[in-house]
Amino acid sequence: MIKDLFYFLIFPGLVFSGIIGGFFSWFDRKITARVQFRQGPPLLQPLYDFVKLLLKETILPKNGSPTTFILAPVFALFGAVMVSVFILLPAMGIETGFNGDLIVIIYLLNIPSLMYIIGAMASGNPLASVGASREMKLILSYEVPFLLVLLSIVIKSGMSIKLTEIIAVQSQKGAFIGSVSGIIGFIVSSFLAAIFFSGLNVEGIHILWSFLKVLVVVLLITLIRNTNPRVRIKQAMRFFWIWMNLLAIASVVLAILGL
Amino acid sequence: MGFKEKCFKKSLWLFHFSAGSCNNCDIEILDCLTPRFDVERFGMKLVGSIRHADVMLVTGIVTKKTKPRLLEVYKQAPKPIVVVAIGACACTGGIFASGYNFAGPLDNVIPVDLYIPGCPPKPEAMLAGIIKFLNKK
Ligand code: SF4
């Protein structure tokens, strides 16, 4: 019980993912600034922002639903922390996880975005509902290719839906990357790192190596975002639904054929 | 200087309100965000809604049309908020002070913390003003 609480609250839960998430949000802003030939914010910027936001007045919407408005971010944080616990414990080899934790992770990964939508709707602000509907469209568009890619991974690791087993298979057969296929960015990328680059390791020099893997994924995501700054929702949906789905289906087919 | 105050000063999010300016001051504000001046060095960034803001940059004379809106936006701001009057128009009324729809200047409408004169003020002047203000407080 105490151990579980420690996992959830300190490492690799709330405190750890909070600090690392802050670092990655700084990393993201810094890379963006460097891409635009700017200097960028100092390293402690996420801390300053966090403390300042705590000091500011909290305004509750008059026309919305205050309870939902306050609770939505709490649930979003809860979902994100749970995912980081479920991914990092097996990925670092501390605990083995349980059968089917991949499915739980897929569900939990959706909670933050869903909570953004609910929180935005609860504010009773028309602009926020426009944002919410965009977020909804984005979820609709990226979810299918994401699941398909995961499916091809599951097939490749011999129908296993357990994170540790997938990582173990990769360390025998080589990483799956060869096949076709500020907190949340960090979690998603360590998830990607766990799934594609044969896991993270916390022994000796491997800590640095695991950290570098995650950093590379974040760098890649940031660079993609910076080189495509003006993608509209319509284009994003088209891109995901047509091209990404085709690629993902191809990877599933290739995985079934055993390539 | 306490830790809280330091955090506040190191992370100012700017919201830009144009109360009937000639649009020149607004362009100069945008210049502050460009690579040459880069206010993100100081942790400042431009936000799209007054609800996220710590600093309200007001440009232009306050016209009769924009005055009620300005008051509305000021009321919506989460306190503490710093109000900056940018340009001769916002400070005094400038060349439009005798205009038929002049309802300002800004400090007659809402309390102002910092004045940056100039028509339009240079980005250097704005940065210098804000940094002086931060060091003084
Ligand atoms: S101060 Fe000058 S540049 Fe600025 S809004 Fe007024 S007239 Fe335009």
XYZ file of C-alpha atoms and ligand atoms in Angstrom:
404
model
C 0.000 0.000 0.000
C 2.743 2.423 1.058
C 4.750 1.305 -1.939
C 1.837 1.927 -4.301
C 1.309 5.376 -2.828
C 5.003 6.099 -3.269
C 4.789 4.959 -6.891
C 1.780 7.156 -7.505
C 2.819 10.285 -5.626
C 6.596 10.464 -5.927
C 8.298 8.161 -8.383
C 7.402 7.687 -11.178
C 4.101 9.407 -10.421
C 3.117 12.954 -9.606
C 6.355 14.581 -8.461
C 8.686 12.860 -10.905
C 6.501 13.263 -13.972
C 5.756 16.835 -12.898
C 9.425 17.757 -12.773
C 10.338 15.897 -15.933
C 7.237 17.264 -17.661
C 8.300 20.781 -16.712
C 11.741 20.121 -18.093
C 10.322 18.871 -21.370
C 7.980 21.823 -21.721
C 11.062 24.044 -21.308
C 12.939 21.900 -23.823
C 10.078 22.266 -26.275
C 9.963 26.057 -25.909
C 13.742 26.325 -26.131
C 13.923 24.246 -29.300
C 11.087 26.291 -30.806
C 12.994 29.456 -29.943
C 16.229 28.148 -31.425
C 14.407 27.145 -34.613
C 13.218 30.749 -34.894
C 16.731 32.102 -34.086
C 15.615 33.357 -30.689
C 17.190 32.950 -27.284
C 14.317 31.226 -25.549
C 13.210 31.090 -21.914
C 15.499 30.167 -18.974
C 15.593 26.646 -17.585
C 13.469 27.441 -14.535
C 10.686 29.015 -16.617
C 8.144 26.195 -16.015
C 8.670 26.596 -12.251
C 8.111 30.351 -12.442
C 4.990 29.861 -14.545
C 3.655 27.237 -12.167
C 4.143 29.317 -9.018
C 2.755 32.414 -10.683
C -0.360 30.617 -11.844
C -0.912 29.431 -8.267
C -0.779 33.051 -7.103
C -3.336 34.297 -9.600
C -6.991 34.733 -8.897
C -9.176 31.800 -9.960
C -12.239 32.952 -11.842
C -15.229 30.649 -11.890
C -17.579 30.858 -14.851
C -20.988 32.329 -14.067
C -22.845 30.562 -16.867
C -20.951 27.303 -16.695
C -20.713 24.537 -14.177
C -18.095 25.417 -11.530
C -17.700 21.899 -10.112
C -16.911 20.318 -13.450
C -14.731 23.282 -14.357
C -12.569 22.738 -11.273
C -12.579 18.946 -11.325
C -11.736 18.436 -15.005
C -8.054 19.444 -14.688
C -7.723 17.273 -11.574
C -8.951 14.250 -13.481
C -6.738 15.118 -16.437
C -3.713 15.208 -14.131
C -4.806 11.971 -12.504
C -5.048 10.261 -15.893
C -1.645 11.537 -16.961
C 0.030 10.451 -13.716
C -1.576 7.023 -13.876
C -0.269 6.535 -17.411
C 3.213 7.525 -16.371
C 3.092 5.028 -13.489
C 1.803 2.257 -15.724
C 4.356 2.923 -18.443
C 7.459 3.741 -16.449
C 7.270 0.928 -13.922
C 7.436 -1.832 -16.575
C 9.606 0.212 -18.923
C 12.243 0.675 -16.255
C 11.938 -2.891 -15.086
C 10.843 -2.020 -11.542
C 7.580 -3.962 -11.672
C 6.372 -6.366 -14.294
C 2.936 -4.822 -14.782
C -0.067 -7.031 -15.458
C -1.548 -8.752 -18.457
C -3.417 -6.278 -20.626
C -1.838 -3.120 -19.249
C -1.401 -1.901 -22.817
C -5.189 -1.639 -23.100
C -5.460 0.228 -19.795
C -2.790 2.641 -20.986
C -4.706 3.300 -24.195
C -7.783 4.187 -22.166
C -5.874 6.312 -19.674
C -4.069 8.206 -22.437
C -7.439 9.431 -23.600
C -8.477 10.832 -20.252
C -6.485 14.091 -20.401
C -7.840 15.102 -23.814
C -11.366 14.101 -22.827
C -11.049 16.179 -19.682
C -9.860 19.181 -21.688
C -13.041 18.878 -23.718
C -15.272 18.526 -20.660
C -13.534 21.366 -18.837
C -13.803 23.651 -21.854
C -17.472 22.839 -22.246
C -18.063 23.474 -18.538
C -16.711 27.003 -18.813
C -19.798 28.029 -20.772
C -17.659 30.113 -23.092
C -18.446 29.914 -26.825
C -14.775 30.226 -27.792
C -13.876 27.408 -25.426
C -16.469 25.175 -27.020
C -14.932 25.855 -30.427
C -11.628 24.720 -28.942
C -13.308 21.679 -27.447
C -14.802 20.644 -30.771
C -11.388 20.989 -32.407
C -9.819 18.825 -29.740
C -12.574 16.288 -30.323
C -11.872 16.238 -34.050
C -8.187 15.742 -33.374
C -8.877 12.818 -31.050
C -11.141 11.293 -33.685
C -8.451 11.643 -36.292
C -5.359 10.417 -34.436
C -6.947 7.639 -32.448
C -7.495 5.184 -35.306
C -3.946 5.218 -36.742
C -2.548 5.126 -33.201
C -4.545 2.003 -32.375
C -3.596 0.396 -35.695
C 0.090 0.995 -35.051
C -0.268 -0.492 -31.591
C -2.050 -3.452 -33.153
C 0.856 -4.110 -35.480
C 3.201 -3.992 -32.476
C 0.999 -6.457 -30.612
C 1.011 -8.803 -33.598
C 4.763 -8.531 -33.947
C 5.377 -9.430 -30.334
C 3.293 -12.567 -30.644
C -0.126 -11.280 -29.581
C 1.087 -9.940 -26.281
C -0.764 -7.083 -24.623
C 1.654 -6.717 -21.750
C 4.222 -3.939 -21.883
C 7.087 -5.911 -20.284
C 6.663 -8.763 -22.739
C 6.697 -6.401 -25.704
C 9.915 -4.866 -24.391
C 11.398 -8.319 -23.766
C 10.587 -9.455 -27.303
C 12.327 -6.385 -28.654
C 15.498 -7.010 -26.704
C 15.682 -10.450 -28.301
C 14.692 -9.597 -31.859
C 15.935 -6.027 -32.046
C 13.896 -2.850 -31.752
C 10.641 -2.547 -33.673
C 11.644 0.807 -35.123
C 12.912 -1.105 -38.126
C 9.392 -2.030 -39.224
C 7.113 0.314 -41.095
C 5.367 1.382 -38.338
C 5.424 20.355 -20.285
C 3.876 16.047 -18.950
C 1.839 14.450 -21.698
C 4.475 14.951 -24.344
C 6.964 13.238 -22.063
C 4.586 10.390 -21.271
C 3.618 9.797 -24.860
C 7.220 9.896 -25.946
C 8.424 7.570 -23.213
C 5.562 5.349 -24.270
C 6.826 5.543 -27.819
C 10.357 5.002 -26.591
C 9.232 2.015 -24.573
C 7.337 0.548 -27.479
C 9.715 1.224 -30.343
C 13.198 1.459 -28.865
C 13.243 -1.596 -26.613
C 12.427 0.043 -23.339
C 14.113 2.237 -20.790
C 16.713 1.015 -18.368
C 17.669 2.435 -14.984
C 20.973 0.759 -14.329
C 24.200 2.743 -14.485
C 24.994 4.299 -17.834
C 21.658 3.094 -19.219
C 19.816 5.894 -17.385
C 21.504 8.417 -19.643
C 20.800 6.302 -22.695
C 17.092 5.925 -21.836
C 16.829 9.636 -21.184
C 18.431 10.335 -24.565
C 15.881 8.102 -26.293
C 13.007 10.085 -24.792
C 14.761 13.363 -25.577
C 15.179 12.367 -29.213
C 11.478 11.582 -29.530
C 10.527 14.940 -27.992
C 12.996 16.707 -30.282
C 11.459 15.011 -33.291
C 7.912 15.965 -32.250
C 8.955 19.577 -31.621
C 10.736 19.863 -34.948
C 7.737 18.436 -36.798
C 5.494 20.927 -35.029
C 7.788 23.812 -35.850
C 8.159 22.973 -39.498
C 4.372 22.718 -39.935
C 3.093 25.672 -37.937
C -0.047 26.411 -39.887
C -1.800 23.077 -40.230
C -5.554 23.496 -40.004
C -7.814 20.969 -38.324
C -9.224 19.977 -41.694
C -5.763 19.218 -43.073
C -4.786 17.362 -39.921
C -7.862 15.155 -40.167
C -7.258 14.429 -43.815
C -3.613 13.631 -43.133
C -4.426 11.241 -40.304
C -7.467 9.605 -41.835
C -6.091 8.979 -45.292
C -2.307 8.848 -45.230
C -1.590 7.781 -41.685
C -4.327 5.165 -41.761
C -2.972 3.750 -45.020
C 0.514 3.533 -43.532
C -0.801 2.006 -40.334
C -2.859 -0.580 -42.219
C 0.199 -1.397 -44.303
C 2.202 -1.934 -41.136
C -0.506 -4.222 -39.726
C -0.504 -6.255 -42.953
C 3.281 -6.467 -42.933
C 3.229 -7.520 -39.292
C 0.722 -10.292 -40.058
C 2.896 -11.445 -42.957
C 5.740 -11.574 -40.472
C 7.967 -8.921 -42.030
C 12.538 40.197 -3.054
C 10.505 37.161 -2.102
C 10.355 33.986 -4.129
C 6.704 34.464 -5.077
C 7.330 37.963 -6.338
C 10.313 36.755 -8.328
C 8.186 34.081 -9.977
C 5.566 36.656 -10.848
C 8.112 38.959 -12.447
C 9.826 36.162 -14.297
C 6.651 34.929 -15.929
C 4.627 37.833 -17.246
C 2.033 36.852 -19.823
C 0.979 39.728 -22.006
C -2.441 40.522 -23.336
C -2.773 43.203 -25.915
C -5.798 45.474 -26.060
C -6.164 48.054 -28.780
C -8.404 50.874 -27.562
C -8.600 52.749 -30.844
C -4.983 53.063 -31.865
C -3.684 53.844 -35.322
C -2.241 50.298 -35.348
C 1.341 51.454 -35.326
C 1.855 50.855 -31.617
C 0.365 47.374 -32.010
C 2.880 46.505 -34.690
C 5.684 47.732 -32.447
C 4.429 45.436 -29.677
C 4.611 42.520 -32.080
C 8.175 43.559 -32.905
C 9.106 42.768 -29.310
C 8.374 39.103 -29.996
C 10.631 38.837 -33.021
C 14.081 37.223 -32.899
C 15.830 40.565 -32.563
C 14.141 41.555 -29.309
C 12.722 38.199 -28.096
C 10.829 38.961 -24.893
C 10.552 35.234 -24.209
C 14.057 35.570 -22.749
C 12.385 37.241 -19.773
C 9.644 34.635 -19.629
C 7.060 36.879 -21.276
C 4.724 35.597 -23.897
C 1.666 36.844 -25.702
C -1.562 35.097 -24.708
C -4.847 35.130 -26.564
C -7.211 35.782 -23.680
C -7.283 38.259 -20.821
C -8.086 35.334 -18.521
C -4.524 34.054 -18.916
C -2.810 37.414 -18.695
C -0.694 39.166 -16.064
C -0.022 42.296 -18.057
C -2.509 44.268 -20.113
C -0.882 46.328 -22.846
C -3.259 49.083 -23.927
C -2.583 51.114 -27.041
C -4.432 54.045 -28.513
C -6.716 56.787 -27.198
C -9.695 55.293 -25.418
C -12.577 56.031 -27.748
C -16.213 56.275 -26.730
C -16.818 52.937 -28.425
C -13.956 51.049 -26.819
C -14.344 52.484 -23.305
C -17.108 50.084 -22.122
C -15.259 47.155 -23.686
C -12.005 48.188 -22.038
C -13.744 48.298 -18.650
C -15.303 44.905 -19.317
C -11.960 43.336 -20.242
C -10.277 44.938 -17.238
C -12.951 43.473 -14.943
C -12.454 40.030 -16.474
C -8.725 40.032 -15.803
C -7.531 37.777 -12.990
C -5.849 39.976 -10.378
C -3.054 40.920 -9.810
C -2.781 42.589 -13.196
C -0.348 45.222 -14.444
C -1.700 47.791 -16.880
C 0.743 49.372 -19.309
C -0.174 52.409 -21.386
C 1.746 52.148 -24.638
C 2.255 55.154 -26.881
C 1.503 58.841 -26.652
C -2.177 58.146 -27.344
C -2.692 55.921 -24.342
C -0.592 58.146 -22.067
C -2.137 61.515 -22.896
C -4.344 61.315 -25.935
C -1.543 62.437 -28.220
C -2.553 63.976 -31.513
C -6.139 62.756 -31.111
C -6.731 64.409 -27.720
C -9.143 66.926 -29.233
C -10.985 64.328 -31.292
C -14.779 64.134 -31.118
C -14.779 60.542 -29.818
C -11.954 60.885 -27.300
C -12.949 59.344 -23.952
C -9.532 58.885 -22.378
C -6.726 59.105 -21.677
C -6.297 55.614 -20.273
C -5.604 56.593 -16.666
C -8.981 58.318 -16.441
C -10.623 54.971 -17.153
C -8.556 52.298 -15.384
C -5.543 52.518 -13.043
C -2.266 52.465 -14.986
C 1.007 51.086 -13.600
C 3.422 52.060 -16.326
C 3.547 54.661 -19.108
C 5.667 54.180 -22.205
C 5.550 57.354 -24.323
C 6.493 57.635 -27.966
C 4.610 57.733 -31.214
C 5.069 54.811 -31.580
C 7.547 53.832 -28.846
C 10.456 51.731 -30.058
C 10.558 48.092 -28.945
C 13.756 48.994 -27.075
C 11.804 51.636 -25.168
C 9.090 49.164 -24.224
C 11.587 46.568 -23.039
C 13.544 49.181 -21.102
C 10.336 50.460 -19.497
C 9.150 47.030 -18.430
C 12.551 46.010 -17.086
C 12.840 49.264 -15.117
C 9.386 48.717 -13.719
C 10.247 45.151 -12.682
C 13.449 46.247 -10.972
C 11.771 49.097 -9.144
C 8.868 47.189 -7.626
S 0.860 56.796 -30.090
Fe 1.209 57.255 -32.237
S 1.636 55.287 -33.170
Fe 0.686 54.899 -31.197
S -1.478 54.672 -31.649
Fe -1.124 56.791 -31.102
S -0.800 57.845 -33.050
Fe -0.544 55.630 -33.416
